[in-house]
XYZ file of C-alpha atoms in Angstrom:
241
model
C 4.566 -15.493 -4.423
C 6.417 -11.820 -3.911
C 8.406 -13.714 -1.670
C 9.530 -16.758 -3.403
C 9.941 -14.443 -6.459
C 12.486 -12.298 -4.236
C 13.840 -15.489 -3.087
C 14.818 -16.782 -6.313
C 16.141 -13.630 -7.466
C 18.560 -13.595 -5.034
C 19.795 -17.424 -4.883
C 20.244 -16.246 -8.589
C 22.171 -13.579 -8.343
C 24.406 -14.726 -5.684
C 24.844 -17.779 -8.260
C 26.074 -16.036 -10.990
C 27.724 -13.050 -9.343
C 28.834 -11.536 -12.183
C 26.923 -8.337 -12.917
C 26.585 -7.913 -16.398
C 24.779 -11.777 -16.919
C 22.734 -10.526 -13.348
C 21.401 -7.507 -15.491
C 20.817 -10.300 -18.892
C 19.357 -12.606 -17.427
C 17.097 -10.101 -15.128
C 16.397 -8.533 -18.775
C 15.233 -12.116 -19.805
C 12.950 -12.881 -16.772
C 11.489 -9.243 -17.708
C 10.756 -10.320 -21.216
C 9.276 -13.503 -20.641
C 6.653 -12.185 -17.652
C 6.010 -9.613 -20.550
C 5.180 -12.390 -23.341
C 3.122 -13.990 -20.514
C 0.861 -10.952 -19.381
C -0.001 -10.738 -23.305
C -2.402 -13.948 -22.234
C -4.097 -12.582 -19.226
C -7.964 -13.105 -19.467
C -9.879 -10.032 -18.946
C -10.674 -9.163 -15.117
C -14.597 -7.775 -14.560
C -14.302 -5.273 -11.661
C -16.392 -2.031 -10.232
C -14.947 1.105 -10.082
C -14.756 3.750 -7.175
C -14.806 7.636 -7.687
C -12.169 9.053 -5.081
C -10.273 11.837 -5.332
C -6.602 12.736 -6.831
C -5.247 13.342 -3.632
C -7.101 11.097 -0.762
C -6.390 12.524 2.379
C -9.439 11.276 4.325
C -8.095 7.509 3.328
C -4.878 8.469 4.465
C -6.333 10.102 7.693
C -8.352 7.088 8.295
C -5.494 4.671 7.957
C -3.103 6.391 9.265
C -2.424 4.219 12.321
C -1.051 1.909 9.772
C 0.644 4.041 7.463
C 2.794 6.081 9.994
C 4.207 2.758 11.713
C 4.752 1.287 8.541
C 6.816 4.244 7.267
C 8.733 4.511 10.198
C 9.674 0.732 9.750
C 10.351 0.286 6.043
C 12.549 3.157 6.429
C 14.500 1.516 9.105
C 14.306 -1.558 6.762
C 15.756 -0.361 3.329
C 18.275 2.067 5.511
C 19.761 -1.665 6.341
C 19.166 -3.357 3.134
C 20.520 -0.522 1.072
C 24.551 -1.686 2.932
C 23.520 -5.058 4.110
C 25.224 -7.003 1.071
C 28.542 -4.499 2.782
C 27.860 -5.951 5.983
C 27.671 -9.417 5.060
C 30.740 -8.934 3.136
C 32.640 -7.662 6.490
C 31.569 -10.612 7.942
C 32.975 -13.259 5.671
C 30.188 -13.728 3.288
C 31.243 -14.893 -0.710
C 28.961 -13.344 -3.249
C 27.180 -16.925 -3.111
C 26.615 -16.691 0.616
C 24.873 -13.227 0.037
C 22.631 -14.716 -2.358
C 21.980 -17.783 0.169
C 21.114 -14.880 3.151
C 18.650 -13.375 1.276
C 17.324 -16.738 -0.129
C 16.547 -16.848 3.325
C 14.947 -14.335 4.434
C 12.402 -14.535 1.421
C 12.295 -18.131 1.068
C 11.137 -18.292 4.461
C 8.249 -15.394 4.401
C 6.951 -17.297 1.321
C 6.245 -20.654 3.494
C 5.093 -18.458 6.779
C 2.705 -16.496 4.685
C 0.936 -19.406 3.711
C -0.504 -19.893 7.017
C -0.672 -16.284 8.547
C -3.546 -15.473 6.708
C -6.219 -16.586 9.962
C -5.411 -14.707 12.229
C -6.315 -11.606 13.825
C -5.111 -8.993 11.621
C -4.248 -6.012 13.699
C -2.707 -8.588 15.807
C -0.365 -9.677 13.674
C 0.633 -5.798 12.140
C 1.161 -4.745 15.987
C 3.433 -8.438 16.486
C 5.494 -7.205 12.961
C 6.520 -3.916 14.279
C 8.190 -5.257 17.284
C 9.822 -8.234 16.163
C 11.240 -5.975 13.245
C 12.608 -3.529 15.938
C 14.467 -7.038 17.730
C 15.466 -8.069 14.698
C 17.161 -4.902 13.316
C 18.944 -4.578 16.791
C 19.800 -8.129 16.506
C 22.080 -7.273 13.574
C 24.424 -5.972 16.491
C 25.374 -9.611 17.451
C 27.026 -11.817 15.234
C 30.339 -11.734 14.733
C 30.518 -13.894 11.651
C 27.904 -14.199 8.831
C 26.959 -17.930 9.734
C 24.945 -16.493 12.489
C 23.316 -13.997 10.945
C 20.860 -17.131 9.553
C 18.697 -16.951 12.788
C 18.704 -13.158 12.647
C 17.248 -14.322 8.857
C 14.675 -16.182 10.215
C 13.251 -13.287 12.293
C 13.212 -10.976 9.569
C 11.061 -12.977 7.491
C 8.600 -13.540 10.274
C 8.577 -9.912 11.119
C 7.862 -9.149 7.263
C 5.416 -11.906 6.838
C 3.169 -10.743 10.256
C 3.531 -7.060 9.535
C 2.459 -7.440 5.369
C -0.371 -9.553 5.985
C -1.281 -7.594 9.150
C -1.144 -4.237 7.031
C -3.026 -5.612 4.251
C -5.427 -7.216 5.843
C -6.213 -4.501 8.282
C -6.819 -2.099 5.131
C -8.514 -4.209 2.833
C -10.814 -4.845 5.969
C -12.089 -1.446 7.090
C -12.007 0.155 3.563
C -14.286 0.091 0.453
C -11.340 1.517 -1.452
C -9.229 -1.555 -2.021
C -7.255 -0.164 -4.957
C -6.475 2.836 -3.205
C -5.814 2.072 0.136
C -3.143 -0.809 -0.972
C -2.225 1.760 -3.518
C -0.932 4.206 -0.721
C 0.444 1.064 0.887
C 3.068 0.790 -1.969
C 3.613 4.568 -2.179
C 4.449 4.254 1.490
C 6.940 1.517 0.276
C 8.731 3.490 -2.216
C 8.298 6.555 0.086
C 10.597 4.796 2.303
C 12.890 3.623 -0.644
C 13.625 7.321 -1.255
C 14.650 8.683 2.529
C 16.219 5.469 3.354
C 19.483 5.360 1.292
C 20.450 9.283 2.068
C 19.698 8.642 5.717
C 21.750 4.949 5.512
C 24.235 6.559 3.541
C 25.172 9.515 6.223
C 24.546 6.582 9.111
C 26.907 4.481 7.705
C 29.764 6.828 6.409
C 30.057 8.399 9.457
C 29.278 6.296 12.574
C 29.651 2.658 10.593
C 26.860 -0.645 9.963
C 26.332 -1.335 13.650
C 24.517 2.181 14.212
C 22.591 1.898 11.193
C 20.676 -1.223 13.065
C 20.320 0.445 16.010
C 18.460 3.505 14.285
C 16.289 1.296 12.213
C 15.521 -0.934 15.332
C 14.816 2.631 16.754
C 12.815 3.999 14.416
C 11.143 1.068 13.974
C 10.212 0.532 17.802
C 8.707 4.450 17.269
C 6.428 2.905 14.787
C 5.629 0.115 17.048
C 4.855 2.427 20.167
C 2.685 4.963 17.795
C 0.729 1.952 17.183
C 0.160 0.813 20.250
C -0.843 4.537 21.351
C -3.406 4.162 18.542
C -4.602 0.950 19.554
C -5.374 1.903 23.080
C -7.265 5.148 21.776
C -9.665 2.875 19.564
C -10.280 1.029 22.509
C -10.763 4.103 24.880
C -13.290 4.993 22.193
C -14.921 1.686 21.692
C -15.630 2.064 26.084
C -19.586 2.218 26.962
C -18.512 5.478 28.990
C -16.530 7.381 26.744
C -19.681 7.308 24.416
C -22.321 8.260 26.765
């Protein structure tokens, strides 16, 4: 519901376009998830001692944490001037809205059903068809077809969330702190992305922005597949006798 929450958002904003009522009615939203919270019902739960800083969970995840860095850096480097870029391509403030409608429109309905499979499966799938689709950025020349490029996005984001999630709610005890780390690894990423997008984009324009996320983002993927062939070296009958 992340997704559809996003995708709202933005059909919103594109709607009304006019940045003061953006910011009021974003207030309002606010105010009334605020006045609903109040009602929650009280959640029974365990708690886990770990420490401040938890660098053996970091160590121990760190096949996904690395990739996923590398990637969501690539990712907000392109959203941080992709409104710019749709804008160069023809795209009304309601046709910005629309794009990003669906993008996120379309990871809510995938995620739905991505939840059986194999999780490392579909975190290793995520990397690489982020990579295509940040290179695929490169090809259209108006922003009509930048709709399919839409379409891989959101599977790419819905495979490599639920992949990532599921992979560390899976092989950890520490739930909290593992997906904890998984959103400081988001806003990690939110922090390098828009001085290394701004210098990109100043300097050598939008188009070699994509190809350094898709770059930096096919690192991610080929660190993970390193990873993924050591576990299985390791998982051999003769590498443990």
């Amino acid at each position: 519901y992340e997704s559809m929450g996003w995708a709202v958002g933005y059909l919103l904003a594109g709607a009304v376009a006019v940045y003061s009522n953006i910011f009021l009615l974003s207030g309002l939203i606010f105010l009334a998830c605020f006045a609903m919270s109040l009602k929650l019902p009280p959640v029974a739960s365990s708690r886990m001692r770990t420490s401040l800083l938890p660098f053996a969970v970091i160590k121990k995840n760190a096949d996904i944490y690395v990739p996923f860095l590398l990637r969501d850096t690539g990712a907000y480097c392109a959203w941080t001037f992709f409104p710019l870029y749709l804008i160069g391509l023809g795209a009304d403030s309601v046709w910005v809205g629309i794009l990003y409608f669906m993008n996120n429109g379309t990871q809510f309905l995938m995620k739905q059903y991505a939840d059986g499979y194999d999780y490392g499966r579909l975190f290793t799938v995520g990397l690489l068809s982020s990579a295509v689709a940040f290179y695929s950025y490169n090809i259209p020349a108006t922003y009509l077809q930048v709709i399919p490029v839409q379409l891989l996005v959101a599977f790419a984001w819905t495979t490599l969330s639920v992949g990532a999630m599921g992979l560390l709610t899976e092989r950890n005890q520490e739930k909290a702190t593992v997906i904890g780390l998984f959103s400081s690894t988001r806003g990690f990423a939110q922090i390098l992305a828009p001085l290394i997008g701004g210098v990109i984009t100043q300097y050598w324009g939008f188009r070699a922005l994509m190809v350094f996320s898709g770059s930096i983002t096919a690192a991610g993927f080929a660190i993970r597949l390193a990873s993924e062939k050591k576990a299985a070296f390791r998982r051999l009958p003769s590498a443990s006798a």
